Amino acid sequence: MIKKSAHEMSQALAGGEITSVQLTQQHLNRIASVDTDVHAFLHVDAEGALAQAASIDAARSRGEKLGPLAGIPLALKDVMTQKGIPTTAGSKMLEGWRPPYDSTVVTNLKSAGIVILGKTNMDEFAMGSSTENSAYGPTHNPWDLSRIPGGSGGGSAAALAAFEAPLAIGTDTGGSIRQPAAVTGTVGVKPTYGGVSRYGLIAFSSSLDQAGPCARTVLDTALLHEAIAGHDPRDSTSINAPVPAVVQAAKSGDVKGMKIGVVKELNGDGYQAGVRSRFEESLELLAKAGAEIVEVSCPNFEYALAAYYLIAPSECSSNLARFDAMRYGLRVGDESGASAESVMNLTRDIGFGREVKRRIILGTYALSSGYYDAYYGSAQKVRTLITQDFEKAFTHADVLVSPTCPTTAFKIGEKSNDPLAMYLNDIATIPVNMAGIGGMSLPCGLAPEDSLPVGFQIMSPAMQDQRMYLVGAALEAALLAQWGAPLLSQAPVMGGAQ
Ligand code: GLN
């Protein structure tokens, strides 16, 4: 029997009811039985995971003091380097590459004694909202296998929803932690930019990328947040300040007297009716728990998506220039006499998928001399306006809230030929990245029209991440009291079956 939360598993480990090796084996068995259908994993490291689990068990039996998540299995998004373990970022460009080093997130996971089960599927180089852009085939949503699990971190979210892992790591550049969490009925947090090190995170858009914790409960997410966060001299944008007290906040969940600001621009036309009604009901629950609900306006959010699709592709065109067929990864057409340029051209043509090429072309254009000011320069100005909108809104409220996504999970294939429709998924998540603040998505029920999970987004000011955990824990507790059981136990296909 796989227990529901990492926190409960941790108590079972500490109480000697189960060993980490047994817990890890249970999850490996679960992966073996469901992952042919879900396809959450690109690589499962059974041997490494069991060895890590055995060493935690040994440390425990020696009486060593262990962290709160020691011995708990985790699924790692394939955009994070882990020494000696295949790391592809969902691209053919890196097929077979085994990094010679651990990312700081992995170093922190290992020192917390967290057991890494394997690498999860994702949109190529984290570009997408459905995991359909993976070069290794799509991941399926455990709630309905014909639907997308969100993206780019669809593999991590699906692994949680299918009970293949109780913890996962995601990365969020424009919503890739929160949107998959929303459509799979799981919890995902994008910490304040700079809160978690980017060292060893394969870069997409460096000024926006941020790694964060994913789990099935707010408390588990907080425990994982504390395990991975903190200053890292290897990341020049890492914040040198104490990690916000997120676990304490998740345990408290006291929102009495807190002001919660509903962002007017993120809850209107274009949002599915059932998404809006679940969102409104959650606001009522928070009001009942003692919070004051106010409305705030962020007029410049209207331009966030357009500005994001200039900034992110611009940075990606620069970051992805390193895949030049010379240093590592794929190399095609290097028979003798071939010029370096032709090898690079051929390799990049074969190695990158359509969406990645689209973004490189867009970004290169936006950065070209003559267009730089009109495109990239204007987008940066919009970014400042969005930050100012947030600053103003946070003078009226402690946290801001909205639905995480305009709709529930759509069908695989439904939007793959319409990039603009795909981009619109991130309309409510992108402003958070633009301003570098914190964002959480937690499940707030099923939309009545399709019985699929709806996500509730909470945004907190930079380095005030504890505030979103306070509100998240309060809402989670109120919803649990209403439902009587966690949402995932209602999942029709994979989630309930254990
Ligand atoms: N869906 C957005 C995009 O395609 C965000 C991706 C992300 O957060 N990595 O760029």
JSON list of N, CA, C and O in Angstrom, two decimals, residues 346-370:
[
{"chain": "A", "resi": 346, "resn": "LEU", "atom": "N", "xyz": [23.56, 20.69, -39.85]},
{"chain": "A", "resi": 346, "resn": "LEU", "atom": "CA", "xyz": [22.87, 19.41, -39.95]},
{"chain": "A", "resi": 346, "resn": "LEU", "atom": "C", "xyz": [22.44, 18.91, -38.57]},
{"chain": "A", "resi": 346, "resn": "LEU", "atom": "O", "xyz": [21.31, 18.44, -38.38]},
{"chain": "A", "resi": 347, "resn": "THR", "atom": "N", "xyz": [23.34, 19.04, -37.59]},
{"chain": "A", "resi": 347, "resn": "THR", "atom": "CA", "xyz": [23.05, 18.56, -36.24]},
{"chain": "A", "resi": 347, "resn": "THR", "atom": "C", "xyz": [21.89, 19.33, -35.65]},
{"chain": "A", "resi": 347, "resn": "THR", "atom": "O", "xyz": [20.96, 18.74, -35.08]},
{"chain": "A", "resi": 348, "resn": "ARG", "atom": "N", "xyz": [21.90, 20.65, -35.79]},
{"chain": "A", "resi": 348, "resn": "ARG", "atom": "CA", "xyz": [20.82, 21.46, -35.20]},
{"chain": "A", "resi": 348, "resn": "ARG", "atom": "C", "xyz": [19.51, 21.22, -35.95]},
{"chain": "A", "resi": 348, "resn": "ARG", "atom": "O", "xyz": [18.44, 21.26, -35.35]},
{"chain": "A", "resi": 349, "resn": "ASP", "atom": "N", "xyz": [19.62, 20.93, -37.25]},
{"chain": "A", "resi": 349, "resn": "ASP", "atom": "CA", "xyz": [18.39, 20.65, -37.99]},
{"chain": "A", "resi": 349, "resn": "ASP", "atom": "C", "xyz": [17.76, 19.35, -37.53]},
{"chain": "A", "resi": 349, "resn": "ASP", "atom": "O", "xyz": [16.55, 19.27, -37.31]},
{"chain": "A", "resi": 350, "resn": "ILE", "atom": "N", "xyz": [18.58, 18.34, -37.31]},
{"chain": "A", "resi": 350, "resn": "ILE", "atom": "CA", "xyz": [18.06, 17.03, -36.90]},
{"chain": "A", "resi": 350, "resn": "ILE", "atom": "C", "xyz": [17.78, 16.99, -35.40]},
{"chain": "A", "resi": 350, "resn": "ILE", "atom": "O", "xyz": [16.81, 16.38, -34.95]},
{"chain": "A", "resi": 351, "resn": "GLY", "atom": "N", "xyz": [18.62, 17.66, -34.63]},
{"chain": "A", "resi": 351, "resn": "GLY", "atom": "CA", "xyz": [18.55, 17.54, -33.16]},
{"chain": "A", "resi": 351, "resn": "GLY", "atom": "C", "xyz": [17.42, 18.31, -32.51]},
{"chain": "A", "resi": 351, "resn": "GLY", "atom": "O", "xyz": [16.89, 17.88, -31.48]},
{"chain": "A", "resi": 352, "resn": "PHE", "atom": "N", "xyz": [17.01, 19.44, -33.09]},
{"chain": "A", "resi": 352, "resn": "PHE", "atom": "CA", "xyz": [15.96, 20.25, -32.48]},
{"chain": "A", "resi": 352, "resn": "PHE", "atom": "C", "xyz": [14.60, 19.96, -33.12]},
{"chain": "A", "resi": 352, "resn": "PHE", "atom": "O", "xyz": [14.51, 19.82, -34.34]},
{"chain": "A", "resi": 353, "resn": "GLY", "atom": "N", "xyz": [13.55, 19.98, -32.30]},
{"chain": "A", "resi": 353, "resn": "GLY", "atom": "CA", "xyz": [12.19, 19.82, -32.81]},
{"chain": "A", "resi": 353, "resn": "GLY", "atom": "C", "xyz": [11.61, 21.14, -33.30]},
{"chain": "A", "resi": 353, "resn": "GLY", "atom": "O", "xyz": [12.24, 22.20, -33.18]},
{"chain": "A", "resi": 354, "resn": "ARG", "atom": "N", "xyz": [10.38, 21.07, -33.82]},
{"chain": "A", "resi": 354, "resn": "ARG", "atom": "CA", "xyz": [9.77, 22.23, -34.48]},
{"chain": "A", "resi": 354, "resn": "ARG", "atom": "C", "xyz": [9.59, 23.43, -33.54]},
{"chain": "A", "resi": 354, "resn": "ARG", "atom": "O", "xyz": [9.87, 24.57, -33.92]},
{"chain": "A", "resi": 355, "resn": "GLU", "atom": "N", "xyz": [9.10, 23.18, -32.33]},
{"chain": "A", "resi": 355, "resn": "GLU", "atom": "CA", "xyz": [8.82, 24.30, -31.42]},
{"chain": "A", "resi": 355, "resn": "GLU", "atom": "C", "xyz": [10.12, 25.00, -31.01]},
{"chain": "A", "resi": 355, "resn": "GLU", "atom": "O", "xyz": [10.18, 26.23, -30.94]},
{"chain": "A", "resi": 356, "resn": "VAL", "atom": "N", "xyz": [11.16, 24.21, -30.77]},
{"chain": "A", "resi": 356, "resn": "VAL", "atom": "CA", "xyz": [12.44, 24.79, -30.38]},
{"chain": "A", "resi": 356, "resn": "VAL", "atom": "C", "xyz": [12.99, 25.64, -31.52]},
{"chain": "A", "resi": 356, "resn": "VAL", "atom": "O", "xyz": [13.46, 26.78, -31.32]},
{"chain": "A", "resi": 357, "resn": "LYS", "atom": "N", "xyz": [12.88, 25.14, -32.76]},
{"chain": "A", "resi": 357, "resn": "LYS", "atom": "CA", "xyz": [13.35, 25.91, -33.91]},
{"chain": "A", "resi": 357, "resn": "LYS", "atom": "C", "xyz": [12.55, 27.20, -34.05]},
{"chain": "A", "resi": 357, "resn": "LYS", "atom": "O", "xyz": [13.10, 28.26, -34.33]},
{"chain": "A", "resi": 358, "resn": "ARG", "atom": "N", "xyz": [11.23, 27.08, -33.84]},
{"chain": "A", "resi": 358, "resn": "ARG", "atom": "CA", "xyz": [10.37, 28.27, -33.96]},
{"chain": "A", "resi": 358, "resn": "ARG", "atom": "C", "xyz": [10.86, 29.35, -32.98]},
{"chain": "A", "resi": 358, "resn": "ARG", "atom": "O", "xyz": [10.99, 30.52, -33.33]},
{"chain": "A", "resi": 359, "resn": "ARG", "atom": "N", "xyz": [11.15, 28.93, -31.76]},
{"chain": "A", "resi": 359, "resn": "ARG", "atom": "CA", "xyz": [11.56, 29.92, -30.75]},
{"chain": "A", "resi": 359, "resn": "ARG", "atom": "C", "xyz": [12.95, 30.50, -31.04]},
{"chain": "A", "resi": 359, "resn": "ARG", "atom": "O", "xyz": [13.19, 31.67, -30.82]},
{"chain": "A", "resi": 360, "resn": "ILE", "atom": "N", "xyz": [13.85, 29.65, -31.53]},
{"chain": "A", "resi": 360, "resn": "ILE", "atom": "CA", "xyz": [15.19, 30.16, -31.85]},
{"chain": "A", "resi": 360, "resn": "ILE", "atom": "C", "xyz": [15.08, 31.21, -32.96]},
{"chain": "A", "resi": 360, "resn": "ILE", "atom": "O", "xyz": [15.70, 32.28, -32.89]},
{"chain": "A", "resi": 361, "resn": "ILE", "atom": "N", "xyz": [14.24, 30.92, -33.94]},
{"chain": "A", "resi": 361, "resn": "ILE", "atom": "CA", "xyz": [14.09, 31.87, -35.06]},
{"chain": "A", "resi": 361, "resn": "ILE", "atom": "C", "xyz": [13.45, 33.17, -34.58]},
{"chain": "A", "resi": 361, "resn": "ILE", "atom": "O", "xyz": [13.93, 34.28, -34.87]},
{"chain": "A", "resi": 362, "resn": "LEU", "atom": "N", "xyz": [12.39, 33.04, -33.78]},
{"chain": "A", "resi": 362, "resn": "LEU", "atom": "CA", "xyz": [11.71, 34.23, -33.23]},
{"chain": "A", "resi": 362, "resn": "LEU", "atom": "C", "xyz": [12.68, 35.08, -32.41]},
{"chain": "A", "resi": 362, "resn": "LEU", "atom": "O", "xyz": [12.73, 36.30, -32.54]},
{"chain": "A", "resi": 363, "resn": "GLY", "atom": "N", "xyz": [13.41, 34.40, -31.55]},
{"chain": "A", "resi": 363, "resn": "GLY", "atom": "CA", "xyz": [14.31, 35.10, -30.62]},
{"chain": "A", "resi": 363, "resn": "GLY", "atom": "C", "xyz": [15.47, 35.76, -31.35]},
{"chain": "A", "resi": 363, "resn": "GLY", "atom": "O", "xyz": [15.88, 36.88, -31.02]},
{"chain": "A", "resi": 364, "resn": "THR", "atom": "N", "xyz": [16.01, 35.07, -32.35]},
{"chain": "A", "resi": 364, "resn": "THR", "atom": "CA", "xyz": [17.14, 35.63, -33.10]},
{"chain": "A", "resi": 364, "resn": "THR", "atom": "C", "xyz": [16.68, 36.89, -33.83]},
{"chain": "A", "resi": 364, "resn": "THR", "atom": "O", "xyz": [17.39, 37.90, -33.87]},
{"chain": "A", "resi": 365, "resn": "TYR", "atom": "N", "xyz": [15.47, 36.83, -34.34]},
{"chain": "A", "resi": 365, "resn": "TYR", "atom": "CA", "xyz": [14.89, 37.99, -35.03]},
{"chain": "A", "resi": 365, "resn": "TYR", "atom": "C", "xyz": [14.70, 39.15, -34.06]},
{"chain": "A", "resi": 365, "resn": "TYR", "atom": "O", "xyz": [15.09, 40.29, -34.33]},
{"chain": "A", "resi": 366, "resn": "ALA", "atom": "N", "xyz": [14.13, 38.83, -32.89]},
{"chain": "A", "resi": 366, "resn": "ALA", "atom": "CA", "xyz": [13.83, 39.89, -31.91]},
{"chain": "A", "resi": 366, "resn": "ALA", "atom": "C", "xyz": [15.10, 40.57, -31.40]},
{"chain": "A", "resi": 366, "resn": "ALA", "atom": "O", "xyz": [15.07, 41.73, -31.00]},
{"chain": "A", "resi": 367, "resn": "LEU", "atom": "N", "xyz": [16.21, 39.85, -31.43]},
{"chain": "A", "resi": 367, "resn": "LEU", "atom": "CA", "xyz": [17.46, 40.42, -30.92]},
{"chain": "A", "resi": 367, "resn": "LEU", "atom": "C", "xyz": [18.30, 41.07, -32.02]},
{"chain": "A", "resi": 367, "resn": "LEU", "atom": "O", "xyz": [19.32, 41.68, -31.72]},
{"chain": "A", "resi": 368, "resn": "SER", "atom": "N", "xyz": [17.87, 40.95, -33.29]},
{"chain": "A", "resi": 368, "resn": "SER", "atom": "CA", "xyz": [18.74, 41.41, -34.37]},
{"chain": "A", "resi": 368, "resn": "SER", "atom": "C", "xyz": [18.82, 42.94, -34.39]},
{"chain": "A", "resi": 368, "resn": "SER", "atom": "O", "xyz": [17.87, 43.62, -34.01]},
{"chain": "A", "resi": 369, "resn": "SER", "atom": "N", "xyz": [19.96, 43.45, -34.81]},
{"chain": "A", "resi": 369, "resn": "SER", "atom": "CA", "xyz": [20.13, 44.90, -34.79]},
{"chain": "A", "resi": 369, "resn": "SER", "atom": "C", "xyz": [19.10, 45.52, -35.73]},
{"chain": "A", "resi": 369, "resn": "SER", "atom": "O", "xyz": [18.76, 44.98, -36.76]},
{"chain": "A", "resi": 370, "resn": "GLY", "atom": "N", "xyz": [18.55, 46.60, -35.32]},
{"chain": "A", "resi": 370, "resn": "GLY", "atom": "CA", "xyz": [17.47, 47.22, -36.11]},
{"chain": "A", "resi": 370, "resn": "GLY", "atom": "C", "xyz": [16.12, 46.88, -35.52]},
{"chain": "A", "resi": 370, "resn": "GLY", "atom": "O", "xyz": [15.20, 47.68, -35.58]}
]
